[in-house]
């Protein structure tokens, strides 16, 4: 009932997802109007700063700054996660991303897993600098020491970003 009211108000939209056998599931997401109800003042500050970097030093300098952020975070996390099993690393990364605002969910199986981000913490930045999304995928692979494939992407219209993670035989024991 509440979702129907939010849809009527233009705050959420939905689509049907077929997930194998059974009835289709409904996937809801906030519309732009719904997103605007959550304070994200930092986006204006960050995009303004990045615009200044672009004006002063060029777009590649701004992209390098964003990539450096992921590189520093990866360096810190790899040290914290050293010696942990692949599954433990995947769950720990999910917690870190949730703390950053990505509402991450992890499902893990033997030698593989799925990392789903239900929220983009910096959508305005990602829209203006889509290179950020590629840097995030490299970050996930580097932290996990795994092969990572992005199969869902919010900037492409999906309701979430989804990474499929495969640990190889040598990675299983890393």
PDB file of C-alpha atoms in Angstrom:
ATOM      1  CA  UNK A   1       0.000   0.000   0.000  1.00  0.00           C
ATOM      2  CA  UNK A   2       2.772   2.454   0.959  1.00  0.00           C
ATOM      3  CA  UNK A   3       4.708   1.701  -2.208  1.00  0.00           C
ATOM      4  CA  UNK A   4       1.617   2.459  -4.327  1.00  0.00           C
ATOM      5  CA  UNK A   5       1.275   5.815  -2.558  1.00  0.00           C
ATOM      6  CA  UNK A   6       4.953   6.602  -3.141  1.00  0.00           C
ATOM      7  CA  UNK A   7       4.575   5.608  -6.797  1.00  0.00           C
ATOM      8  CA  UNK A   8       1.507   7.840  -7.195  1.00  0.00           C
ATOM      9  CA  UNK A   9       3.525  10.709  -5.697  1.00  0.00           C
ATOM     10  CA  UNK A  10       6.294  10.099  -8.240  1.00  0.00           C
ATOM     11  CA  UNK A  11       8.833   9.145  -5.578  1.00  0.00           C
ATOM     12  CA  UNK A  12       9.397   5.496  -6.566  1.00  0.00           C
ATOM     13  CA  UNK A  13       9.157   3.450  -9.731  1.00  0.00           C
ATOM     14  CA  UNK A  14       9.207  -0.288 -10.232  1.00  0.00           C
ATOM     15  CA  UNK A  15       9.720  -2.985 -12.800  1.00  0.00           C
ATOM     16  CA  UNK A  16       9.183  -6.718 -12.837  1.00  0.00           C
ATOM     17  CA  UNK A  17      12.157  -9.058 -12.542  1.00  0.00           C
ATOM     18  CA  UNK A  18      12.006 -12.711 -13.478  1.00  0.00           C
ATOM     19  CA  UNK A  19      14.285 -14.672 -11.172  1.00  0.00           C
ATOM     20  CA  UNK A  20      13.911 -18.217 -12.417  1.00  0.00           C
ATOM     21  CA  UNK A  21      10.937 -20.329 -11.444  1.00  0.00           C
ATOM     22  CA  UNK A  22       7.916 -18.728  -9.864  1.00  0.00           C
ATOM     23  CA  UNK A  23       6.117 -15.462 -10.037  1.00  0.00           C
ATOM     24  CA  UNK A  24       8.075 -12.369 -11.047  1.00  0.00           C
ATOM     25  CA  UNK A  25       9.398 -10.086  -8.333  1.00  0.00           C
ATOM     26  CA  UNK A  26       8.895  -6.343  -8.266  1.00  0.00           C
ATOM     27  CA  UNK A  27      12.025  -4.223  -8.000  1.00  0.00           C
ATOM     28  CA  UNK A  28      11.467  -0.705  -6.652  1.00  0.00           C
ATOM     29  CA  UNK A  29      13.820   2.231  -6.862  1.00  0.00           C
ATOM     30  CA  UNK A  30      13.690   5.882  -5.971  1.00  0.00           C
ATOM     31  CA  UNK A  31      12.991   8.318  -8.784  1.00  0.00           C
ATOM     32  CA  UNK A  32      14.961  11.545  -9.105  1.00  0.00           C
ATOM     33  CA  UNK A  33      12.234  13.242  -7.055  1.00  0.00           C
ATOM     34  CA  UNK A  34      12.577  10.555  -4.381  1.00  0.00           C
ATOM     35  CA  UNK A  35      16.368  10.850  -4.338  1.00  0.00           C
ATOM     36  CA  UNK A  36      16.092  14.604  -3.851  1.00  0.00           C
ATOM     37  CA  UNK A  37      14.349  14.056  -0.510  1.00  0.00           C
ATOM     38  CA  UNK A  38      17.574  12.693   0.984  1.00  0.00           C
ATOM     39  CA  UNK A  39      20.183  15.327   1.828  1.00  0.00           C
ATOM     40  CA  UNK A  40      23.274  15.061  -0.364  1.00  0.00           C
ATOM     41  CA  UNK A  41      24.835  18.479   0.005  1.00  0.00           C
ATOM     42  CA  UNK A  42      28.294  16.963  -0.186  1.00  0.00           C
ATOM     43  CA  UNK A  43      27.655  16.160  -3.852  1.00  0.00           C
ATOM     44  CA  UNK A  44      27.549  19.849  -4.773  1.00  0.00           C
ATOM     45  CA  UNK A  45      30.772  20.478  -2.867  1.00  0.00           C
ATOM     46  CA  UNK A  46      32.551  17.502  -4.396  1.00  0.00           C
ATOM     47  CA  UNK A  47      31.406  18.154  -7.955  1.00  0.00           C
ATOM     48  CA  UNK A  48      32.322  21.839  -7.542  1.00  0.00           C
ATOM     49  CA  UNK A  49      35.813  20.908  -6.378  1.00  0.00           C
ATOM     50  CA  UNK A  50      36.214  18.437  -9.227  1.00  0.00           C
ATOM     51  CA  UNK A  51      35.067  21.097 -11.698  1.00  0.00           C
ATOM     52  CA  UNK A  52      37.781  23.399 -10.367  1.00  0.00           C
ATOM     53  CA  UNK A  53      40.388  20.665 -10.818  1.00  0.00           C
ATOM     54  CA  UNK A  54      39.151  20.110 -14.396  1.00  0.00           C
ATOM     55  CA  UNK A  55      39.374  23.846 -15.164  1.00  0.00           C
ATOM     56  CA  UNK A  56      42.822  24.170 -13.636  1.00  0.00           C
ATOM     57  CA  UNK A  57      44.497  20.878 -14.578  1.00  0.00           C
ATOM     58  CA  UNK A  58      42.182  19.038 -16.991  1.00  0.00           C
ATOM     59  CA  UNK A  59      39.707  16.198 -16.740  1.00  0.00           C
ATOM     60  CA  UNK A  60      42.383  13.521 -16.357  1.00  0.00           C
ATOM     61  CA  UNK A  61      43.646  15.212 -13.194  1.00  0.00           C
ATOM     62  CA  UNK A  62      40.153  15.001 -11.663  1.00  0.00           C
ATOM     63  CA  UNK A  63      39.847  11.346 -12.669  1.00  0.00           C
ATOM     64  CA  UNK A  64      43.302  10.654 -11.199  1.00  0.00           C
ATOM     65  CA  UNK A  65      42.168  12.250  -7.928  1.00  0.00           C
ATOM     66  CA  UNK A  66      39.123   9.951  -7.768  1.00  0.00           C
ATOM     67  CA  UNK A  67      41.257   6.912  -8.614  1.00  0.00           C
ATOM     68  CA  UNK A  68      43.763   7.883  -5.919  1.00  0.00           C
ATOM     69  CA  UNK A  69      40.940   7.780  -3.367  1.00  0.00           C
ATOM     70  CA  UNK A  70      40.158   4.167  -4.320  1.00  0.00           C
ATOM     71  CA  UNK A  71      43.856   3.259  -4.387  1.00  0.00           C
ATOM     72  CA  UNK A  72      44.339   4.553  -0.830  1.00  0.00           C
ATOM     73  CA  UNK A  73      41.235   2.754   0.409  1.00  0.00           C
ATOM     74  CA  UNK A  74      42.370  -0.468  -1.324  1.00  0.00           C
ATOM     75  CA  UNK A  75      45.818  -0.201   0.250  1.00  0.00           C
ATOM     76  CA  UNK A  76      44.306   0.210   3.720  1.00  0.00           C
ATOM     77  CA  UNK A  77      41.783  -2.603   3.267  1.00  0.00           C
ATOM     78  CA  UNK A  78      44.256  -5.082   1.815  1.00  0.00           C
ATOM     79  CA  UNK A  79      46.392  -4.673   4.937  1.00  0.00           C
ATOM     80  CA  UNK A  80      43.352  -5.140   7.211  1.00  0.00           C
ATOM     81  CA  UNK A  81      42.108  -8.188   5.303  1.00  0.00           C
ATOM     82  CA  UNK A  82      45.424  -9.972   4.866  1.00  0.00           C
ATOM     83  CA  UNK A  83      45.221 -13.597   5.916  1.00  0.00           C
ATOM     84  CA  UNK A  84      41.418 -13.754   5.800  1.00  0.00           C
ATOM     85  CA  UNK A  85      39.524 -16.202   3.614  1.00  0.00           C
ATOM     86  CA  UNK A  86      37.996 -14.963   0.346  1.00  0.00           C
ATOM     87  CA  UNK A  87      34.494 -15.136   1.822  1.00  0.00           C
ATOM     88  CA  UNK A  88      35.573 -13.160   4.890  1.00  0.00           C
ATOM     89  CA  UNK A  89      37.169 -10.518   2.626  1.00  0.00           C
ATOM     90  CA  UNK A  90      33.985 -10.274   0.561  1.00  0.00           C
ATOM     91  CA  UNK A  91      31.764  -9.782   3.627  1.00  0.00           C
ATOM     92  CA  UNK A  92      34.214  -7.276   5.123  1.00  0.00           C
ATOM     93  CA  UNK A  93      34.224  -5.285   1.874  1.00  0.00           C
ATOM     94  CA  UNK A  94      30.420  -5.309   1.900  1.00  0.00           C
ATOM     95  CA  UNK A  95      30.429  -3.826   5.416  1.00  0.00           C
ATOM     96  CA  UNK A  96      32.918  -1.118   4.406  1.00  0.00           C
ATOM     97  CA  UNK A  97      30.853  -0.177   1.352  1.00  0.00           C
ATOM     98  CA  UNK A  98      27.684  -0.070   3.456  1.00  0.00           C
ATOM     99  CA  UNK A  99      29.446   2.240   5.912  1.00  0.00           C
ATOM    100  CA  UNK A 100      30.268   4.464   2.903  1.00  0.00           C
ATOM    101  CA  UNK A 101      26.551   4.638   2.003  1.00  0.00           C
ATOM    102  CA  UNK A 102      26.295   2.029  -0.757  1.00  0.00           C
ATOM    103  CA  UNK A 103      23.839  -0.261   1.090  1.00  0.00           C
ATOM    104  CA  UNK A 104      25.897  -3.286   0.048  1.00  0.00           C
ATOM    105  CA  UNK A 105      24.652  -6.851   0.206  1.00  0.00           C
ATOM    106  CA  UNK A 106      26.846  -9.947  -0.143  1.00  0.00           C
ATOM    107  CA  UNK A 107      25.953 -13.485  -1.150  1.00  0.00           C
ATOM    108  CA  UNK A 108      28.805 -15.984  -1.140  1.00  0.00           C
ATOM    109  CA  UNK A 109      29.214 -19.540  -2.330  1.00  0.00           C
ATOM    110  CA  UNK A 110      32.104 -21.906  -2.954  1.00  0.00           C
ATOM    111  CA  UNK A 111      34.778 -19.936  -4.784  1.00  0.00           C
ATOM    112  CA  UNK A 112      32.474 -17.113  -5.826  1.00  0.00           C
ATOM    113  CA  UNK A 113      30.116 -14.454  -4.607  1.00  0.00           C
ATOM    114  CA  UNK A 114      27.921 -11.530  -5.533  1.00  0.00           C
ATOM    115  CA  UNK A 115      28.355  -8.007  -4.202  1.00  0.00           C
ATOM    116  CA  UNK A 116      25.291  -5.822  -4.751  1.00  0.00           C
ATOM    117  CA  UNK A 117      25.201  -2.087  -4.083  1.00  0.00           C
ATOM    118  CA  UNK A 118      21.614  -0.913  -3.659  1.00  0.00           C
ATOM    119  CA  UNK A 119      22.538   2.764  -3.431  1.00  0.00           C
ATOM    120  CA  UNK A 120      25.091   4.991  -5.087  1.00  0.00           C
ATOM    121  CA  UNK A 121      26.603   7.236  -2.449  1.00  0.00           C
ATOM    122  CA  UNK A 122      27.760   9.769  -5.048  1.00  0.00           C
ATOM    123  CA  UNK A 123      25.439   9.561  -8.075  1.00  0.00           C
ATOM    124  CA  UNK A 124      26.027  13.122  -9.286  1.00  0.00           C
ATOM    125  CA  UNK A 125      29.775  12.518  -9.348  1.00  0.00           C
ATOM    126  CA  UNK A 126      29.372   9.149 -11.096  1.00  0.00           C
ATOM    127  CA  UNK A 127      27.148  10.723 -13.762  1.00  0.00           C
ATOM    128  CA  UNK A 128      29.692  13.448 -14.514  1.00  0.00           C
ATOM    129  CA  UNK A 129      32.722  11.186 -14.115  1.00  0.00           C
ATOM    130  CA  UNK A 130      31.705   7.656 -15.217  1.00  0.00           C
ATOM    131  CA  UNK A 131      35.382   6.705 -14.956  1.00  0.00           C
ATOM    132  CA  UNK A 132      34.670   6.525 -11.228  1.00  0.00           C
ATOM    133  CA  UNK A 133      32.591   3.382 -11.794  1.00  0.00           C
ATOM    134  CA  UNK A 134      35.449   1.664 -13.635  1.00  0.00           C
ATOM    135  CA  UNK A 135      37.791   2.658 -10.803  1.00  0.00           C
ATOM    136  CA  UNK A 136      35.337   1.141  -8.313  1.00  0.00           C
ATOM    137  CA  UNK A 137      35.315  -2.181 -10.217  1.00  0.00           C
ATOM    138  CA  UNK A 138      39.138  -2.251 -10.194  1.00  0.00           C
ATOM    139  CA  UNK A 139      39.070  -1.405  -6.484  1.00  0.00           C
ATOM    140  CA  UNK A 140      36.761  -4.351  -5.712  1.00  0.00           C
ATOM    141  CA  UNK A 141      38.977  -6.741  -7.689  1.00  0.00           C
ATOM    142  CA  UNK A 142      42.145  -5.427  -6.042  1.00  0.00           C
ATOM    143  CA  UNK A 143      40.806  -5.627  -2.484  1.00  0.00           C
ATOM    144  CA  UNK A 144      39.395  -9.102  -2.977  1.00  0.00           C
ATOM    145  CA  UNK A 145      42.256 -10.465  -5.066  1.00  0.00           C
ATOM    146  CA  UNK A 146      39.639 -11.939  -7.401  1.00  0.00           C
ATOM    147  CA  UNK A 147      38.218 -11.772 -10.892  1.00  0.00           C
ATOM    148  CA  UNK A 148      35.320  -9.305 -10.829  1.00  0.00           C
ATOM    149  CA  UNK A 149      32.660  -8.690 -13.457  1.00  0.00           C
ATOM    150  CA  UNK A 150      30.067  -5.944 -13.143  1.00  0.00           C
ATOM    151  CA  UNK A 151      26.697  -7.286 -14.336  1.00  0.00           C
ATOM    152  CA  UNK A 152      24.438  -4.515 -13.088  1.00  0.00           C
ATOM    153  CA  UNK A 153      25.116  -0.786 -13.286  1.00  0.00           C
ATOM    154  CA  UNK A 154      22.939   2.050 -12.008  1.00  0.00           C
ATOM    155  CA  UNK A 155      24.235   4.456 -14.645  1.00  0.00           C
ATOM    156  CA  UNK A 156      22.903   2.005 -17.257  1.00  0.00           C
ATOM    157  CA  UNK A 157      19.427   2.067 -15.727  1.00  0.00           C
ATOM    158  CA  UNK A 158      19.670  -0.924 -13.371  1.00  0.00           C
ATOM    159  CA  UNK A 159      18.234  -0.618  -9.890  1.00  0.00           C
ATOM    160  CA  UNK A 160      21.622  -1.577  -8.394  1.00  0.00           C
ATOM    161  CA  UNK A 161      25.275  -2.169  -9.196  1.00  0.00           C
ATOM    162  CA  UNK A 162      26.152  -5.837  -9.051  1.00  0.00           C
ATOM    163  CA  UNK A 163      29.585  -7.438  -9.111  1.00  0.00           C
ATOM    164  CA  UNK A 164      30.099 -11.154  -9.679  1.00  0.00           C
ATOM    165  CA  UNK A 165      33.271 -12.280  -7.921  1.00  0.00           C
ATOM    166  CA  UNK A 166      35.244 -15.429  -8.769  1.00  0.00           C
ATOM    167  CA  UNK A 167      38.140 -16.572  -6.634  1.00  0.00           C
ATOM    168  CA  UNK A 168      40.641 -18.799  -8.434  1.00  0.00           C
ATOM    169  CA  UNK A 169      42.378 -21.803  -6.826  1.00  0.00           C
ATOM    170  CA  UNK A 170      45.341 -19.676  -5.729  1.00  0.00           C
ATOM    171  CA  UNK A 171      43.031 -16.918  -4.514  1.00  0.00           C
ATOM    172  CA  UNK A 172      41.076 -19.351  -2.344  1.00  0.00           C
ATOM    173  CA  UNK A 173      44.094 -19.732  -0.082  1.00  0.00           C
ATOM    174  CA  UNK A 174      45.321 -16.140  -0.269  1.00  0.00           C
TER     175      UNK A 174
END
